[in-house]
Short mmCIF file of C-alpha atoms in Angstrom, two decimals:
data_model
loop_
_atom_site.label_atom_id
_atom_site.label_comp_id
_atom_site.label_asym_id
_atom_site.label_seq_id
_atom_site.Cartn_x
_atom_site.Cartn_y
_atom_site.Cartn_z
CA UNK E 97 -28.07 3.81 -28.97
CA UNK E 98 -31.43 5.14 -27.07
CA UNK E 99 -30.99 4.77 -23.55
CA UNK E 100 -33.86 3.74 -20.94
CA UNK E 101 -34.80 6.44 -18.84
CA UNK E 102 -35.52 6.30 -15.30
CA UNK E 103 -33.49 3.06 -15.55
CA UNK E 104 -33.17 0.77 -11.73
CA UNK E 105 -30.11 -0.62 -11.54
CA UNK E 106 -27.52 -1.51 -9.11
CA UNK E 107 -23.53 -0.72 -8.58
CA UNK E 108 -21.67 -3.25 -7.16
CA UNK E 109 -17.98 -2.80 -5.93
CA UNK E 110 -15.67 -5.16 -5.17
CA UNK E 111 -12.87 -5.36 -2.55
CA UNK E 112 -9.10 -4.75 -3.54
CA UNK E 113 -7.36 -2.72 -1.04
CA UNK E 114 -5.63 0.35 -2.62
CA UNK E 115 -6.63 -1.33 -6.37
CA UNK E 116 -9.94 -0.31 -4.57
CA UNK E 117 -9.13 3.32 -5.94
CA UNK E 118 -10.11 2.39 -9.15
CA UNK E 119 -13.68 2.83 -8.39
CA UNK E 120 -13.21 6.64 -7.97
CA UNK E 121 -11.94 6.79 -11.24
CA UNK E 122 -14.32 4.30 -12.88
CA UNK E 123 -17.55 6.43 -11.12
CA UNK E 124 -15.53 10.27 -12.92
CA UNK E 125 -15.94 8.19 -15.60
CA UNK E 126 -19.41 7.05 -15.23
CA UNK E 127 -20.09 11.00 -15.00
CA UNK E 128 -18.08 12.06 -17.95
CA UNK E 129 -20.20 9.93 -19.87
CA UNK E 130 -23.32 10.94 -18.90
CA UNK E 131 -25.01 7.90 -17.74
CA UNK E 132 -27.36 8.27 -14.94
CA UNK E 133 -26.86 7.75 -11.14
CA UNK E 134 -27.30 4.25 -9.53
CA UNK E 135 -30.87 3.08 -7.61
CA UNK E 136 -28.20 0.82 -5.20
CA UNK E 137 -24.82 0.94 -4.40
CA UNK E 138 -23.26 -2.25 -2.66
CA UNK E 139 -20.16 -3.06 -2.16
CA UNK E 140 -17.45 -4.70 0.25
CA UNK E 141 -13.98 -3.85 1.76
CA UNK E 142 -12.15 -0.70 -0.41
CA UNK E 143 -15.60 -0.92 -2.41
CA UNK E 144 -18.04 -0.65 0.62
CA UNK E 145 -15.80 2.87 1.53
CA UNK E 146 -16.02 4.26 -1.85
CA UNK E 147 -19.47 3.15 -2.73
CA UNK E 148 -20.77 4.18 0.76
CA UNK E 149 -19.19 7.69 0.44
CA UNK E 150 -20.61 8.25 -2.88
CA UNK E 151 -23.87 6.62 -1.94
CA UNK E 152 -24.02 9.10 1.21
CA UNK E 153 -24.67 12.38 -0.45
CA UNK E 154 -21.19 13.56 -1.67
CA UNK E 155 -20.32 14.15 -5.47
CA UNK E 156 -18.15 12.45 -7.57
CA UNK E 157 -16.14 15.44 -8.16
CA UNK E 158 -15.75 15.92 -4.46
CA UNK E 159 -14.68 12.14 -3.68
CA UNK E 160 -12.35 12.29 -6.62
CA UNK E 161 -10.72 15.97 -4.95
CA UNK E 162 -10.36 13.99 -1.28
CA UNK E 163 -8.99 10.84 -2.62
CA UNK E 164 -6.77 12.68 -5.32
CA UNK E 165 -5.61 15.86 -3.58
CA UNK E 166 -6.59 15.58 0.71
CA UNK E 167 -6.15 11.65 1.14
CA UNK E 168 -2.63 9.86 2.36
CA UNK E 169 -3.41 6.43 3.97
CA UNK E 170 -1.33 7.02 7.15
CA UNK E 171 -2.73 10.33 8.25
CA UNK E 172 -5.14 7.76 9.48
CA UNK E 173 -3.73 4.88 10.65
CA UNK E 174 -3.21 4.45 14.28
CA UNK E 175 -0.17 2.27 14.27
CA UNK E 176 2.55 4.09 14.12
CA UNK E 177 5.55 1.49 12.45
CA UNK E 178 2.97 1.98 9.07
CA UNK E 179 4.41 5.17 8.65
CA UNK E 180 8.13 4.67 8.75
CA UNK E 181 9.54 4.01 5.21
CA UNK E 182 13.06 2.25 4.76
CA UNK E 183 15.12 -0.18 6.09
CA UNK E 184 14.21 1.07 9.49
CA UNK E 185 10.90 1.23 9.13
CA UNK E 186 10.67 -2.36 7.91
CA UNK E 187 12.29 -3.31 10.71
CA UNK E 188 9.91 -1.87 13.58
CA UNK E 189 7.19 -3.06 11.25
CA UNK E 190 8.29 -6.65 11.79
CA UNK E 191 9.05 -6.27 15.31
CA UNK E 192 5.90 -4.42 15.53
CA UNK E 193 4.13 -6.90 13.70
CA UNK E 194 4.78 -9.70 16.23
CA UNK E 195 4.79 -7.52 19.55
CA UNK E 196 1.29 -6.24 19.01
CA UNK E 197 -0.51 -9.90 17.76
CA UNK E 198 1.03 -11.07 20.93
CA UNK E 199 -1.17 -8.56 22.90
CA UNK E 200 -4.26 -7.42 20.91
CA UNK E 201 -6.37 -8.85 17.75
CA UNK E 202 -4.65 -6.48 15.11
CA UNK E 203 -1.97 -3.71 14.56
CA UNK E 204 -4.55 -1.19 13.75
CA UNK E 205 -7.25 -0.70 16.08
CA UNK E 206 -8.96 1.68 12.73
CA UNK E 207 -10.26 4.69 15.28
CA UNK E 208 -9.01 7.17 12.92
CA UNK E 209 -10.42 5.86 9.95
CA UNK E 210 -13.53 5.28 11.61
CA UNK E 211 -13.71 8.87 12.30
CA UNK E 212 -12.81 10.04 8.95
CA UNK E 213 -15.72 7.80 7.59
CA UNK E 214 -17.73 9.26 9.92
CA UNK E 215 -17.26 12.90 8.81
CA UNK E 216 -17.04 11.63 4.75
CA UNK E 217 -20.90 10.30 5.87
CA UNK E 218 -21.71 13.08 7.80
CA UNK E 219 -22.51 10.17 10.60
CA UNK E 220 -25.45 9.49 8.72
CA UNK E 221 -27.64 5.82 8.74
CA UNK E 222 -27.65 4.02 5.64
CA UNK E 223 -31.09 4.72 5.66
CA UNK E 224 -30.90 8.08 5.69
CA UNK E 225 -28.19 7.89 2.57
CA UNK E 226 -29.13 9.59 -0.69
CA UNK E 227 -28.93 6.52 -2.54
CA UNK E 228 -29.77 3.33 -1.25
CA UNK E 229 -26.64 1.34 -0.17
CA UNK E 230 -25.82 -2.09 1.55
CA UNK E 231 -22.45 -3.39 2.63
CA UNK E 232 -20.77 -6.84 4.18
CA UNK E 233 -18.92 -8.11 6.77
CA UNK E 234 -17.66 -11.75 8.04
CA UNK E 235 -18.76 -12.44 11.29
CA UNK E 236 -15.72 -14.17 13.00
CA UNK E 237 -18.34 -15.76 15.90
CA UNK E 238 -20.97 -17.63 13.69
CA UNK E 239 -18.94 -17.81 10.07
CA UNK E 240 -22.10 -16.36 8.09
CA UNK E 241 -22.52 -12.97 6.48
CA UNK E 242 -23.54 -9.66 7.54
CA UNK E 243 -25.28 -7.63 5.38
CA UNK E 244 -25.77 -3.95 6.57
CA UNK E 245 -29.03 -2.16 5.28
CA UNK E 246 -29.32 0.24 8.07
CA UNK E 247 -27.61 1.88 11.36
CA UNK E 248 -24.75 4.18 11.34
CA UNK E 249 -22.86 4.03 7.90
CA UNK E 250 -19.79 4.87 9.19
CA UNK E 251 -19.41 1.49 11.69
CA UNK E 252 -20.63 -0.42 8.92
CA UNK E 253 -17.81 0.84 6.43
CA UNK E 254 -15.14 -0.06 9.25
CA UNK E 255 -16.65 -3.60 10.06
CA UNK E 256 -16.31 -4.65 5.76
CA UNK E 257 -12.74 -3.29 5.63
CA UNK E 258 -11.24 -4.74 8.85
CA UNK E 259 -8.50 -6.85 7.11
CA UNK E 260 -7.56 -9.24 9.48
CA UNK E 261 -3.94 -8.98 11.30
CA UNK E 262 -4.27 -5.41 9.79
CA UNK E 263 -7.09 -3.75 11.34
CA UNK E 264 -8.85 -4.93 14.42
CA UNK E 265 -12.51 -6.64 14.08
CA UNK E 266 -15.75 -4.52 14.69
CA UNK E 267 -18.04 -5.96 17.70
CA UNK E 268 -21.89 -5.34 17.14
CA UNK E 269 -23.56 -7.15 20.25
CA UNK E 270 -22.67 -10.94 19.83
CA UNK E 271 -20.59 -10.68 16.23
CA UNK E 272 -17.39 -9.90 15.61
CA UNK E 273 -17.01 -8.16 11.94
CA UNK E 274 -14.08 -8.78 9.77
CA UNK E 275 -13.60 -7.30 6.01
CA UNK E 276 -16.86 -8.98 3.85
CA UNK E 277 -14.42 -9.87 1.04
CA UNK E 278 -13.47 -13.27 2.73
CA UNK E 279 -17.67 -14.35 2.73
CA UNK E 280 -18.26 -12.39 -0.81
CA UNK E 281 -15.50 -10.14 -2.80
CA UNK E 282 -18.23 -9.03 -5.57
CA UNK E 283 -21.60 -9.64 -3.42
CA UNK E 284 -23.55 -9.33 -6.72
CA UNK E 285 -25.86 -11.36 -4.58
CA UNK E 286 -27.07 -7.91 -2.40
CA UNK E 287 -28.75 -6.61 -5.74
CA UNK E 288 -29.84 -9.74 -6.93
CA UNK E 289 -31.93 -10.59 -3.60
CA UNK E 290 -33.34 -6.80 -3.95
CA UNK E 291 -34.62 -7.67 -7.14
CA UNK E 292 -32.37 -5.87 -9.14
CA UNK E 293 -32.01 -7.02 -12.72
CA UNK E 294 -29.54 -5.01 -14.49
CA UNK E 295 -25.95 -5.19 -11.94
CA UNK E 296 -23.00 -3.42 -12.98
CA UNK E 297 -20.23 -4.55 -11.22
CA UNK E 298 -16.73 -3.68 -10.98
CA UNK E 299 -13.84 -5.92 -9.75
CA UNK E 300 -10.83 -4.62 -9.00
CA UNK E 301 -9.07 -8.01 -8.66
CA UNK E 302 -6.25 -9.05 -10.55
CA UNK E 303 -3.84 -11.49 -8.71
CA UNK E 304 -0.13 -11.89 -10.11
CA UNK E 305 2.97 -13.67 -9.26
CA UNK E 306 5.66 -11.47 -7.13
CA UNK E 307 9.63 -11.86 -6.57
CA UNK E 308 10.31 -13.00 -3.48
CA UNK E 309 12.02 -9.24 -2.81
CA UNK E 310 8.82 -8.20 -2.23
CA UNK E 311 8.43 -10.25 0.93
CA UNK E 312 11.39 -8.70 3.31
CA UNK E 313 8.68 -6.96 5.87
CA UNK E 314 6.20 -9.55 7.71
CA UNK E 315 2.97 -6.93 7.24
CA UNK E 316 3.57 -7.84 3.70
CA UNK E 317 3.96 -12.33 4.14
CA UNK E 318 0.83 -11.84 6.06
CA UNK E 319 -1.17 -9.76 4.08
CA UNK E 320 -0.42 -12.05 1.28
CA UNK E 321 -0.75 -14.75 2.50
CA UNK E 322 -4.18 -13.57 3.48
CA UNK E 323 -4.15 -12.42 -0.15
CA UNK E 324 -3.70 -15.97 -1.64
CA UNK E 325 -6.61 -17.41 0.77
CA UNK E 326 -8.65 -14.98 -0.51
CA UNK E 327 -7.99 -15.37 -4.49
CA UNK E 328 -8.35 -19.26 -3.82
CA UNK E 329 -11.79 -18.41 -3.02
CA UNK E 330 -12.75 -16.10 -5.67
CA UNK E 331 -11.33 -18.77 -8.25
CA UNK E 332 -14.88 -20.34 -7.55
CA UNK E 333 -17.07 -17.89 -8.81
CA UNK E 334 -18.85 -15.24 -8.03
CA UNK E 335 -22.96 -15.60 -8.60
CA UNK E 336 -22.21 -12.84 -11.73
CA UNK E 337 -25.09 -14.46 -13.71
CA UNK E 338 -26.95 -11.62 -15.70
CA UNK E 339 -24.53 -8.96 -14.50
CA UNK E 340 -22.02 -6.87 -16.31
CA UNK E 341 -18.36 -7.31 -14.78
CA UNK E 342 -16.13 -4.90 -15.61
CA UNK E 343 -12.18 -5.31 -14.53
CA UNK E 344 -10.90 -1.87 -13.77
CA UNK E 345 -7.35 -2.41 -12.54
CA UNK E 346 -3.34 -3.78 -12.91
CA UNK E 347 -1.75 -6.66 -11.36
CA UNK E 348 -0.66 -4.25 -8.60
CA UNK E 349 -0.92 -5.22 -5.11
CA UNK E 350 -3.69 -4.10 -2.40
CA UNK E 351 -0.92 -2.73 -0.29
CA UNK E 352 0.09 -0.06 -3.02
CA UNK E 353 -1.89 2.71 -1.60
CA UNK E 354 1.34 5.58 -2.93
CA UNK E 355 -0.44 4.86 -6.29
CA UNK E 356 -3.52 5.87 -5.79
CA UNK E 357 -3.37 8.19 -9.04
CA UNK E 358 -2.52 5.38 -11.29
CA UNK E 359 -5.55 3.28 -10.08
CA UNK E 360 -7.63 6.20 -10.45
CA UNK E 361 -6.54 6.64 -14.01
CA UNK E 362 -7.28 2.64 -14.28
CA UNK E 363 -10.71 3.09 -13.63
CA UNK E 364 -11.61 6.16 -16.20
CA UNK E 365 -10.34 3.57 -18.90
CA UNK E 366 -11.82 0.99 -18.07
CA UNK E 367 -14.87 2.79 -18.03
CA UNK E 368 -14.11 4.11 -21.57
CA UNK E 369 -12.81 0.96 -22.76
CA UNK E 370 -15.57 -0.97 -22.24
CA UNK E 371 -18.00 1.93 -23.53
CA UNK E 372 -20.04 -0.16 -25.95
CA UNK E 373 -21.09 -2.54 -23.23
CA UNK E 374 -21.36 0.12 -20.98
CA UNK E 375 -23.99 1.38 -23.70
CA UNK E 376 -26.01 -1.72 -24.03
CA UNK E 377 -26.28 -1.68 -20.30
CA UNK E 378 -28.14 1.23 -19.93
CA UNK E 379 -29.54 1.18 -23.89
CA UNK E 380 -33.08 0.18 -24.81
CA UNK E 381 -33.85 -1.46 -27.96
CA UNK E 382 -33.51 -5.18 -29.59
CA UNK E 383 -29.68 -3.87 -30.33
CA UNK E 384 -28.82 -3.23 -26.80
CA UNK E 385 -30.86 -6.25 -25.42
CA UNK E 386 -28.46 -8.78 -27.67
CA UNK E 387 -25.36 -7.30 -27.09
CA UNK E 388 -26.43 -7.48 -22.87
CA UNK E 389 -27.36 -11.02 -23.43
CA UNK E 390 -23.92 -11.81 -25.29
CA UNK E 391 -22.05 -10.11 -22.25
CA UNK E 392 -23.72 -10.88 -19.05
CA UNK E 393 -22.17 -13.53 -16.95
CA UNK E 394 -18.46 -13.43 -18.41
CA UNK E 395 -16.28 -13.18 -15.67
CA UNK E 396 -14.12 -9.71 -15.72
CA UNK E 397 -10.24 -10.41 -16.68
CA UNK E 398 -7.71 -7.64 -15.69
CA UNK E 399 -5.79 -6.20 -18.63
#
């Protein structure tokens, strides 16, 4: 199949947490396959970190080395209980947990990874990014959404991932940021409004039941619970209209961040598992306009 050539069209990344991995694999894949670089990259939560990295200047081989070989979550997490594995550590979590919401917004106040994001960007402005990139955030004041399209990348980044309870909320003059999943997950929208007509976007989604087991450590009741909220609302619908939705995950959890490498390796097959529709998306022809039209606007299910 012929593909277009100087095609515009816009990545979009959705929120997962660690399932938020998947997009490193899913852009090596992307590469592998030799299809050309996006004109935007959006994206929100785990997605606006990835897609802002990328979208910043560095390579796909070098975000896949960091994530892959240089990256452990808790080298940059400022609460230390996160870091204690076991019974004991589950303990001080909980205790931790309920000591530190009694005194400040969150248990992470995210200064170190705001500085890591900062060197990953080279401190950059989003305008200043090699490709064009936009992220979200949910501001806690007025209830609306932020869209970023310029100033320092790096703040931006921290304000769409602040999960709440988990990390604290970003303040930019009279808004308070939280993570942009709980206004839009997949903000398909961002490309849409830019005039963007072909949308690729990947969800890393994929909510499943859990044994109770799983809920011994109150990081984990709250995060779900926050998880639950949060699937309720993308059980609507996202505005996916026209776009190609590609699920590139398991039914693992967002908290799951020791297996990284396995959502990695999720997102290079989903990538070459959905390679005939990844071919119509960037084919020209009558052949490749059909098969678009048949696939556009299905809603992504995990497998």
């Amino acid at each position: 199949m012929r593909r277009a050539k100087n095609l515009k069209w816009a990545l979009v990344l959705s929120g997962g947490g660690a399932k938020g991995f998947a997009h490193v694999g899913f852009l090596k894949a992307l590469r592998d396959l030799d299809f050309p670089e996006p004109s935007l990259v959006a994206g929100t939560s785990m997605g606006a970190i990835v897609g802002g990295v990328y979208a910043s200047g560095m390579s796909v081989a070098e975000l896949a080395d960091f994530t892959e070989n240089h990256f452990d979550i808790t080298d940059y997490l400022d609460s230390f209980a996160f870091k204690i594995n076991g019974p004991v550590g589950r303990f001080l979590q909980a205790g931790q947990l309920l000591g530190s919401l009694a005194a400040k917004p969150a248990l992470d106040g995210g200064g170190q990874l705001l500085a890591l994001f900062r060197q990953l960007t080279g401190n950059r402005n989003i305008e200043d990014f090699r490709i064009p990139f936009r992220c979200n955030a949910a501001d806690l004041v007025s209830g609306k959404e932020m869209v970023f399209d310029s100033g320092n990348a790096a703040l931006a980044i921290r304000a769409s991932m602040s999960f709440p309870v988990f990390f604290e909320p970003v303040r930019m003059g009279k808004m308070l940021l939280a993570d942009g999943g709980f206004v839009d997950n997949m903000p398909i929208h961002i490309a849409r409004e830019l005039g963007y007509t072909r949308i690729l976007a990947v969800d890393v989604g994929g909510f499943r039941t859990l044994p109770a087991s799983e809920f011994a450590a109150a990081p984990r009741i709250v995060y779900r619970c926050l998880e639950i909220a949060l699937n309720a609302m993308n059980r609507r619908g996202y505005d996916i209209q026209g776009s190609l939705v590609i699920a590139a995950g398991n039914r693992a959890t967002p908290l799951d961040f020791n297996r990284k490498m396995e959502f990695i390796r999720l997102g290079e097959e989903a990538a070459k598992r959905e390679r005939k529709a990844l071919d119509a998306f960037f084919g020209i022809g009558p052949t490749a306009f059909f098969m678009r039209r048949a696939r556009a606007g299905k809603p992504a299910s995990t497998r």
